[in-house]
Coordinates of C-alpha atoms and ligand atoms in Angstrom, one line a residue:
X13 CA 7.2 18.4 -25.4
X14 CA 7.0 15.0 -23.8
X15 CA 3.7 14.0 -22.1
X16 CA 3.4 13.9 -18.3
X17 CA 0.6 11.7 -17.1
X18 CA -0.5 12.3 -13.5
X19 CA -2.4 9.5 -11.8
X20 CA -4.7 9.7 -8.8
X21 CA -7.5 11.7 -7.2
X22 CA -9.2 14.9 -8.2
X23 CA -11.8 16.3 -5.8
X24 CA -13.4 19.4 -4.4
X25 CA -12.2 21.0 -1.2
X26 CA -14.9 23.1 0.5
X27 CA -13.2 25.9 2.3
X28 CA -14.9 28.4 4.7
X29 CA -15.8 31.8 3.3
X30 CA -14.1 33.4 6.4
X31 CA -10.8 32.4 7.8
X32 CA -9.9 31.1 11.3
X33 CA -13.1 29.2 12.1
X34 CA -13.8 25.5 12.8
X35 CA -15.8 23.5 10.3
X36 CA -18.9 23.8 12.6
X37 CA -18.6 27.6 13.0
X38 CA -18.1 28.2 9.2
X39 CA -21.0 30.4 7.9
X40 CA -20.5 29.0 4.4
X41 CA -18.1 27.2 2.1
X42 CA -16.5 27.9 -1.3
X43 CA -15.6 25.2 -3.8
X44 CA -11.9 24.8 -4.3
X45 CA -11.1 22.1 -6.9
X46 CA -8.0 20.1 -6.1
X47 CA -6.4 16.7 -5.5
X48 CA -2.6 16.7 -5.6
X49 CA -2.2 14.7 -8.9
X50 CA -4.7 16.9 -10.7
X51 CA -3.0 20.0 -9.4
X52 CA 0.4 18.7 -10.7
X53 CA -1.1 18.1 -14.2
X54 CA -2.6 21.6 -14.3
X55 CA 0.7 23.1 -13.0
X56 CA 2.5 21.5 -15.9
X57 CA 0.0 22.7 -18.5
X58 CA 0.0 26.3 -17.1
X59 CA 3.7 26.5 -17.5
X60 CA 3.4 25.4 -21.2
X61 CA 4.0 21.6 -20.9
X62 CA 1.9 18.7 -22.1
X63 CA -0.1 16.9 -19.4
X64 CA -2.9 14.3 -18.9
X65 CA -4.8 13.4 -15.7
X66 CA -5.8 9.8 -15.1
X67 CA -8.4 9.0 -12.5
X68 CA -12.1 8.5 -11.8
X69 CA -14.8 11.1 -11.1
X70 CA -18.5 10.7 -10.2
X71 CA -20.9 10.9 -13.1
X72 CA -22.4 14.0 -11.4
X73 CA -22.3 17.7 -11.8
X74 CA -19.1 18.0 -9.7
X75 CA -17.3 15.3 -11.7
X76 CA -18.1 16.9 -15.0
X77 CA -17.2 20.3 -13.6
X78 CA -13.8 19.0 -12.6
X79 CA -13.2 17.4 -16.0
X80 CA -14.1 20.8 -17.5
X81 CA -11.4 22.4 -15.4
X82 CA -8.8 20.0 -16.7
X83 CA -9.8 20.8 -20.3
X84 CA -10.0 24.5 -19.8
X85 CA -6.4 24.4 -18.5
X86 CA -5.2 22.3 -21.5
X87 CA -4.9 19.0 -19.6
X88 CA -6.0 15.9 -21.4
X89 CA -9.0 14.2 -19.8
X90 CA -8.7 11.1 -22.1
X91 CA -7.8 9.0 -19.1
X92 CA -10.7 10.2 -16.9
X93 CA -13.5 7.7 -16.2
X94 CA -16.9 8.5 -14.7
X95 CA -18.5 6.2 -12.1
X96 CA -22.3 5.9 -12.4
X97 CA -22.8 4.8 -8.8
X98 CA -20.4 6.8 -6.7
X99 CA -20.0 10.5 -6.1
X100 CA -17.0 12.8 -6.8
X101 CA -14.9 13.0 -3.6
X102 CA -15.4 16.0 -1.4
X103 CA -13.4 17.3 1.5
X104 CA -14.3 20.1 4.0
X105 CA -11.1 21.8 5.1
X106 CA -10.4 24.6 7.5
X107 CA -7.5 26.3 9.1
X108 CA -8.8 27.0 12.6
X109 CA -7.8 30.0 14.7
X110 CA -5.4 27.8 16.7
X111 CA -3.5 27.0 13.5
X112 CA -4.7 23.4 13.3
X113 CA -5.9 22.2 9.9
X114 CA -9.3 20.3 10.2
X115 CA -10.4 17.9 7.5
X116 CA -13.7 16.1 6.9
X117 CA -13.7 13.8 4.0
X118 CA -16.7 12.5 2.1
X119 CA -15.4 9.2 0.6
X120 CA -17.7 6.3 1.3
X121 CA -16.5 5.3 -1.2
X122 CA -16.0 8.1 -3.7
X123 CA -15.5 7.6 -7.4
X124 CA -11.7 8.0 -7.3
X125 CA -11.4 4.9 -5.1
X126 CA -13.3 2.8 -7.6
X127 CA -11.0 3.0 -10.6
X128 CA -10.3 -0.6 -11.8
X129 CA -7.3 -1.9 -13.7
X130 CA -9.5 -2.6 -16.7
X131 CA -10.5 1.1 -16.9
X132 CA -7.0 2.3 -17.4
X133 CA -6.3 4.1 -20.7
X134 CA -3.2 2.0 -21.5
X135 CA -2.4 3.9 -24.7
X136 CA -2.2 7.1 -22.8
X137 CA 0.0 5.6 -20.1
X138 CA 2.3 4.1 -22.7
X139 CA 2.8 7.5 -24.3
X140 CA 3.9 9.1 -21.1
X141 CA 7.5 10.3 -20.8
X142 CA 6.9 10.9 -17.1
X143 CA 4.4 9.1 -14.9
X144 CA 3.5 10.9 -11.6
X145 CA 1.5 9.6 -8.6
X146 CA 0.8 10.0 -4.9
X147 CA -0.2 7.5 -2.2
X148 CA -3.9 8.2 -1.7
X149 CA -4.7 5.9 -4.6
X150 CA -3.0 3.1 -2.6
X151 CA -5.5 3.2 0.3
X152 CA -8.2 0.8 -1.0
X153 CA -9.0 -1.6 -3.8
X154 CA -9.7 -1.6 -6.6
X155 CA -7.9 1.7 -7.1
X156 CA -4.7 0.3 -5.5
X157 CA -4.4 -2.4 -8.2
X158 CA -5.1 0.1 -10.9
X159 CA -2.3 2.3 -9.5
X160 CA 0.2 -0.6 -9.4
X161 CA -0.7 -1.7 -13.0
X162 CA -0.5 1.8 -14.3
X163 CA 3.0 2.2 -12.8
X164 CA 4.2 -1.0 -14.3
X165 CA 2.8 -0.2 -17.7
X166 CA 4.4 3.2 -17.6
X167 CA 7.8 1.8 -16.5
X168 CA 7.8 -0.9 -19.2
X169 CA 7.1 1.7 -21.8
X170 CA 10.2 3.7 -20.6
X171 CA 8.6 6.5 -18.5
X172 CA 10.4 8.1 -15.6
X173 CA 8.4 7.4 -12.5
X174 CA 7.8 10.4 -10.1
X175 CA 6.3 9.9 -6.6
X176 CA 5.1 12.5 -4.1
X177 CA 3.5 10.5 -1.3
X178 CA 1.4 13.5 -0.1
X179 CA 0.5 12.0 3.3
X180 CA -3.1 12.5 4.4
X181 CA -3.1 10.6 7.6
X182 CA -6.9 10.9 8.3
X183 CA -7.6 8.9 5.2
X184 CA -5.7 5.9 6.3
X185 CA -7.0 3.2 8.7
X186 CA -3.8 3.6 10.8
X187 CA -0.4 5.4 10.7
X188 CA 1.4 2.0 10.5
X189 CA -0.6 0.9 7.5
X190 CA 0.0 4.3 5.8
X191 CA 3.8 4.0 6.2
X192 CA 3.8 0.4 5.1
X193 CA 1.8 1.1 2.0
X194 CA 3.6 4.3 1.1
X195 CA 6.9 2.4 1.3
X196 CA 5.6 -0.6 -0.6
X197 CA 6.1 1.2 -3.9
X198 CA 9.2 3.2 -2.8
X199 CA 11.8 1.3 -4.8
X200 CA 9.9 1.8 -8.1
X201 CA 10.3 5.5 -8.3
X202 CA 13.0 7.4 -10.2
X203 CA 12.2 10.8 -8.6
X204 CA 10.7 11.2 -5.1
X205 CA 9.6 14.4 -3.5
X206 CA 8.8 14.5 0.2
X207 CA 8.0 17.4 2.5
X208 CA 9.7 17.9 5.9
X209 CA 6.6 16.5 7.6
X210 CA 6.7 13.4 5.4
X211 CA 10.4 12.9 6.0
X212 CA 9.8 12.8 9.8
X213 CA 6.8 10.5 9.4
X214 CA 8.6 8.0 7.1
X215 CA 11.9 7.9 8.9
X216 CA 10.5 8.1 12.4
X217 CA 13.2 10.6 13.2
X218 CA 12.5 14.1 14.4
X219 CA 15.6 15.4 12.6
X220 CA 15.4 17.0 9.2
X221 CA 18.9 16.5 8.0
X222 CA 21.0 14.8 5.3
X223 CA 21.3 11.7 7.3
X224 CA 17.6 11.2 7.7
X225 CA 16.9 12.2 4.0
X226 CA 19.5 9.7 2.8
X227 CA 17.9 6.9 4.9
X228 CA 15.1 7.1 2.3
X229 CA 17.5 6.6 -0.6
X230 CA 17.1 3.4 -2.7
X231 CA 19.4 1.9 -5.3
X232 CA 17.4 2.9 -8.4
X233 CA 16.5 6.4 -7.3
X234 CA 17.8 9.2 -9.4
X235 CA 16.7 12.3 -7.5
X236 CA 15.3 12.8 -4.0
X237 CA 13.8 16.2 -3.0
X238 CA 12.8 17.4 0.4
X239 CA 10.7 20.6 0.4
X240 CA 10.9 22.8 3.4
X241 CA 8.2 25.5 2.8
X242 CA 9.6 28.9 3.3
X243 CA 13.1 27.4 3.7
X244 CA 13.2 26.2 0.1
X245 CA 14.3 22.6 -0.7
X246 CA 17.1 20.2 -0.5
X247 CA 18.2 17.8 -3.3
X248 CA 20.0 14.5 -3.3
X249 CA 21.4 12.5 -6.3
X250 CA 24.0 9.7 -6.4
X251 CA 26.7 12.3 -7.3
X252 CA 25.9 15.4 -5.4
X253 CA 23.5 17.1 -2.9
X254 CA 22.7 20.6 -1.9
X255 CA 19.9 23.1 -1.2
X256 CA 18.0 25.9 -2.9
X257 CA 16.5 28.9 -1.1
X258 CA 12.9 29.8 -1.2
X259 CA 11.7 33.1 -2.7
X260 CA 10.5 35.5 -0.2
X261 CA 6.8 36.2 -0.7
X262 CA 3.8 37.2 1.4
X263 CA 2.1 33.8 1.7
X264 CA -1.7 33.8 2.1
X265 CA -2.5 30.1 1.5
X266 CA 0.2 27.4 1.0
X267 CA -2.2 24.9 -0.5
X268 CA -0.8 23.5 -3.7
X269 CA 2.8 24.9 -3.3
X270 CA 4.3 21.4 -3.3
X271 CA 2.2 20.4 -6.4
X272 CA 3.3 23.6 -8.2
X273 CA 6.9 22.8 -7.3
X274 CA 6.6 19.2 -8.6
X275 CA 4.8 20.3 -11.8
X276 CA 7.5 22.8 -12.6
X277 CA 10.3 20.3 -12.0
X278 CA 8.7 17.5 -14.1
X279 CA 7.9 20.0 -16.9
X280 CA 11.7 20.7 -17.1
X281 CA 13.1 17.2 -16.8
X282 CA 10.5 15.5 -19.1
X283 CA 12.5 16.5 -22.2
X284 CA 15.9 16.3 -20.7
X285 CA 16.5 13.6 -18.1
X286 CA 20.2 14.5 -18.1
X287 CA 19.4 17.6 -16.0
X288 CA 19.3 15.3 -13.0
X289 CA 23.0 14.5 -13.5
X290 CA 24.1 18.1 -13.9
X291 CA 24.2 20.0 -10.6
X292 CA 24.3 23.5 -12.2
X293 CA 21.3 22.7 -14.5
X294 CA 19.4 21.0 -11.7
X295 CA 19.9 24.0 -9.4
X296 CA 18.5 26.3 -12.1
X297 CA 15.5 24.1 -12.5
X298 CA 14.9 23.9 -8.7
X299 CA 15.1 27.7 -8.5
X300 CA 12.4 27.8 -11.1
X301 CA 10.4 25.2 -9.1
X302 CA 10.8 27.1 -5.8
X303 CA 9.6 30.3 -7.6
X304 CA 6.5 28.4 -8.7
X305 CA 5.9 27.1 -5.2
X306 CA 6.3 30.6 -3.8
X307 CA 3.9 32.2 -6.3
X308 CA 1.3 29.5 -5.5
X309 CA 1.2 30.6 -1.9
X310 CA 0.4 34.2 -2.7
X311 CA -3.2 33.5 -3.8
X312 CA -6.0 31.6 -2.2
X313 CA -6.7 28.0 -3.4
X314 CA -4.4 25.7 -5.4
X315 CA -5.5 25.7 -9.0
X316 CA -6.2 29.5 -9.3
X317 CA -2.8 30.2 -7.9
X318 CA -0.7 28.0 -10.2
X319 CA 1.6 30.3 -12.3
X320 CA 2.2 30.7 -16.0
X321 CA 5.7 30.6 -17.4
X322 CA 5.8 34.4 -17.8
X323 CA 4.7 35.0 -14.2
X324 CA 7.6 32.8 -13.0
X325 CA 10.0 34.7 -15.1
X326 CA 9.0 38.0 -13.6
X327 CA 9.6 36.6 -10.1
X328 CA 13.0 35.1 -11.2
X329 CA 14.1 38.3 -12.8
X330 CA 12.7 40.6 -10.1
X331 CA 14.2 41.3 -6.6
X332 CA 14.6 38.1 -4.5
Ligands
LIG573 P1 1.6 21.3 0.0 O1 1.3 19.9 0.6 O2 1.0 22.4 0.9 O3 1.2 21.5 -1.4 P2 4.4 20.7 0.5 O4 4.4 20.6 2.0 O5 4.4 19.5 -0.4 O6 3.1 21.6 0.0 P3 6.1 22.9 0.6 O7 7.4 22.6 1.2 O8 5.1 23.6 1.5 O9 5.5 21.6 0.0 O10 6.3 23.9 -0.7 C1 7.0 23.5 -1.8 C2 7.9 24.6 -2.3 O11 7.2 25.8 -2.5 C3 9.0 24.9 -1.2 O12 10.2 24.1 -1.5 C4 9.2 26.4 -1.5 O13 10.2 26.6 -2.5 C5 7.9 26.9 -1.9 N1 7.2 27.5 -0.8 C6 6.2 26.9 0.0 N2 5.8 27.7 1.0 C7 6.5 28.9 0.8 C8 6.5 30.2 1.5 N3 5.7 30.4 2.6 N4 7.3 31.1 1.0 C9 8.1 30.9 -0.1 N5 8.1 29.7 -0.8 C10 7.3 28.7 -0.3

């Protein structure tokens, strides 16, 4: 199995013990470890692949707890650094009764933002067959420079670059700056996955169709994916395009569905990049990835809900 290195943030979401309340009304909170790039690494490992997470945590109990979660799940923490001065990032998150998601971040600055280019484990990055990242690591220095350097080292060593922007607008100083920074590394990626919401944000169009998706195409791109929640996903390559339906499940918490989808996809293409050029094979892989995303919505939290390979097989072989 080829190694997938996932770069970026790992943090703890604090979610209310009861649903449908505002942050102020919540009687208490439960720890839900997350951070999209960390979720992707764990998703890969759960499914039987080889993964490493690269990023910075606070040298505190929470940071060491998170590193422990990576290791328990078989993810290499050889690229994890601990900051003596800054805390592990925290976010308080709630889905209010009116359906609005409310976030409150504790990042002033948090350890993940302080990773420097000198702290990168270059040997680990050079051994990656796939290098995956988001955009939260682009928000501030020095992490931004570390991100750019890691991408360049991975690319020169022959890795496939995978990008899921994972827009978190409240973390950016402005929407314009978010868009500019997210797009500043667009042309480097071989594989890009956006959600319907991100497609609208990045194109400025309120249409989610082939035309708006293709406006995000760039010359060196190999595969563009648009995920549509319970409507499945659409795929675009130079040669063909199409869609894959979602699996019908009773969703209780969609957190991590996109990360599960990406982890499943990367785990399949890491050892066979040619899948991207073969529509029949790619569709099979995307069915598998959609099943992973669907399963992840059936349990609370991201990491506890990431499936194993045998769980996915039982969904794929069961009634659709
Ligand atoms: P998130 O940011 O919440 O992790 P995302 O917005 O990046 O997710 P989604 O489109 O929500 O990504 O989900 C990714 C994939 O997971 C979808 O393409 C779909 O196959 C599956 N999925 C997500 N939500 C559901 C659902 N309610 N029912 C069935 N499948 C789902």
